[in-house]
CSV table of C-alpha atoms in Angstrom, one decimal:
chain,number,residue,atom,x,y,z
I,1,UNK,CA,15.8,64.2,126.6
I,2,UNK,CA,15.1,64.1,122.9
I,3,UNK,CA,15.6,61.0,120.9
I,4,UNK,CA,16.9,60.7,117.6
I,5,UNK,CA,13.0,58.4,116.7
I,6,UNK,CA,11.3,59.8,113.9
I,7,UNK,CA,14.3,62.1,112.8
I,8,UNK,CA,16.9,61.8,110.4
I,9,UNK,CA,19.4,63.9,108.5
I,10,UNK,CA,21.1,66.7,109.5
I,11,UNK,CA,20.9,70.5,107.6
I,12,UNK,CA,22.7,73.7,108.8
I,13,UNK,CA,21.2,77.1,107.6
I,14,UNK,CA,22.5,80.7,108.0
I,15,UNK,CA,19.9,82.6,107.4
I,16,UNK,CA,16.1,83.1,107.5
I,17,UNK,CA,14.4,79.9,106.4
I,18,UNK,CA,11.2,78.3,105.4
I,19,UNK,CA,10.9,74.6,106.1
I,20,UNK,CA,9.2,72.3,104.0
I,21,UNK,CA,6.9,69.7,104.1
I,22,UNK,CA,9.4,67.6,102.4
I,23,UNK,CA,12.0,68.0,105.0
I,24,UNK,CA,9.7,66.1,107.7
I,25,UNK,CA,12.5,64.6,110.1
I,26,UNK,CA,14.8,66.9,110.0
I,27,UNK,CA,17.2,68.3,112.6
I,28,UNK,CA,18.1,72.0,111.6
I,29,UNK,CA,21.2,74.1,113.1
I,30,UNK,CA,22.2,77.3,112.8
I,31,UNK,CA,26.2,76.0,112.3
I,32,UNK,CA,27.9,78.8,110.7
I,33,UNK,CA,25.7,81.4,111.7
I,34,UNK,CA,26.6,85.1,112.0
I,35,UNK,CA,23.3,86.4,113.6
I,36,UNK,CA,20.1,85.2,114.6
I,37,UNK,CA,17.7,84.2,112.5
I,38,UNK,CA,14.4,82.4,111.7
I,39,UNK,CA,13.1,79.0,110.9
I,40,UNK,CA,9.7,79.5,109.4
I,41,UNK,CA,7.3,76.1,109.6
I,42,UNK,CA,4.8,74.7,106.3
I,43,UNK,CA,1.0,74.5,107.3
I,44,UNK,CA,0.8,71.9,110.1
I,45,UNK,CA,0.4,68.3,109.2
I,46,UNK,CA,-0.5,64.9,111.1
I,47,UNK,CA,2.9,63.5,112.1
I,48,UNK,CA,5.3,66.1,111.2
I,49,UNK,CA,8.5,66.5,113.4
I,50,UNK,CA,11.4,69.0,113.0
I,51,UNK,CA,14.4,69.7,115.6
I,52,UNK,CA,16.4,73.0,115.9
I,53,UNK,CA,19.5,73.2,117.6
I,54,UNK,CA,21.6,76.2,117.9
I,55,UNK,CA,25.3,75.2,117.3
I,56,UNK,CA,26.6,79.2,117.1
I,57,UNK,CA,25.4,81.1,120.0
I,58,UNK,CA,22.8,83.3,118.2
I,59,UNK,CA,18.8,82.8,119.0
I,60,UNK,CA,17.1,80.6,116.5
I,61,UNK,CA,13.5,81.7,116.0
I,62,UNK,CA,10.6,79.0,114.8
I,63,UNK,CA,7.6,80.9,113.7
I,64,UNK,CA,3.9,79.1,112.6
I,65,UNK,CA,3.2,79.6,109.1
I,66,UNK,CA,0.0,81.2,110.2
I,67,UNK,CA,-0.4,83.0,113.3
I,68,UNK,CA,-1.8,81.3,116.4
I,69,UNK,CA,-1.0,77.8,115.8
I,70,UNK,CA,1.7,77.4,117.5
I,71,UNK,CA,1.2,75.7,121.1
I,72,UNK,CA,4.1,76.0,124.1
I,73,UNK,CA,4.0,76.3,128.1
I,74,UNK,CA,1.4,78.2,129.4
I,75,UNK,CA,0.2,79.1,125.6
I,76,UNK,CA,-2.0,77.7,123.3
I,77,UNK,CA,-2.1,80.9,120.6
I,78,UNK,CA,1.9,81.5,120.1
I,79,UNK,CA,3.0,83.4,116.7
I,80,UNK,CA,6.6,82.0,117.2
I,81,UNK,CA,8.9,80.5,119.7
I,82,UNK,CA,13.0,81.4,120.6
I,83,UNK,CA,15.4,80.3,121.9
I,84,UNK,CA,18.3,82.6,124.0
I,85,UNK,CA,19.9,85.0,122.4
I,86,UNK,CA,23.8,84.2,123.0
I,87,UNK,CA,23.4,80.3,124.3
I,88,UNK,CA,25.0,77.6,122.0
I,89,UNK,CA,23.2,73.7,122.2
I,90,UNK,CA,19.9,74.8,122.8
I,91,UNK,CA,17.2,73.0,120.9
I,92,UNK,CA,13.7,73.3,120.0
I,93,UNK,CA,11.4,70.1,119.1
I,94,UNK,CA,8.3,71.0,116.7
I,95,UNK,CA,5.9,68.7,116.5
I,96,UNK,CA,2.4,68.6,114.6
I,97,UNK,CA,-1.2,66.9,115.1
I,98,UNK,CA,-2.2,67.9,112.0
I,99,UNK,CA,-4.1,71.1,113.1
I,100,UNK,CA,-1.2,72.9,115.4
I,101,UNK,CA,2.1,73.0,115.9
I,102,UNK,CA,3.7,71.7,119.4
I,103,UNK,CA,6.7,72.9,121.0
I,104,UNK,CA,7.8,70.1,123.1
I,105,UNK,CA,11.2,68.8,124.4
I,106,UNK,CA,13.2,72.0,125.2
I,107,UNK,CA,16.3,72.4,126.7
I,108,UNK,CA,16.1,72.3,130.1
I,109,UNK,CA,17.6,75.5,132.0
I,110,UNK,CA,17.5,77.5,128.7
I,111,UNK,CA,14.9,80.7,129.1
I,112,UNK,CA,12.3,81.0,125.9
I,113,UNK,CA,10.8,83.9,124.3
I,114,UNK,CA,7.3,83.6,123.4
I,115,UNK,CA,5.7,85.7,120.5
I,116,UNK,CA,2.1,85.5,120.7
């Protein structure tokens, strides 16, 4: 299970996305949501961690900046990662060495789509 370390804030969006640098800590939802949409990352940097939680039951969608540099089970080349289509309090955890991106701490039970 995720903790709240390294994060802080909270920020709802309803629409398509692009994260910044800036926003490093933060946990995103989709709260008020009327469709899925997706949360589109800055270039990766050392120490960069961002959480997504889906609070309406639409997928949320975190797509790499660039393509390929996105790593999650069983891939090390992913474009973008979602979550389930219809499935409210699912969360994603991003996390960056400074060269990729790193999908770690997913909900457990919840089935991921992986865009490579």
């Amino acid at each position: 299970m995720a903790s709240n370390e390294g994060f802080s804030g909270y920020t709802a969006k309803t629409a398509a996305y692009t994260v910044t640098a800036a926003e490093n800590g933060t946990t995103f939802t989709n709260r008020g949501a009327t469709a899925a949409f997706t949360f589109t990352l800055p270039a990766p940097f050392a120490n960069a961690r961002y959480r997504f939680f889906s609070v309406a039951a639409y997928a949320i969608t975190v797509a790499a900046d660039a393509v390929d540099t996105l790593i999650g089970y069983n891939d090390i080349a992913l474009d973008s990662i979602a979550g389930p289509a219809t499935t409210a309090g699912v969360m994603l955890e991003i996390i960056s060495d400074g060269t990729s991106w790193l999908a770690v701490n997913p909900t457990v039970g919840a089935t991921y789509t992986l865009n490579t």
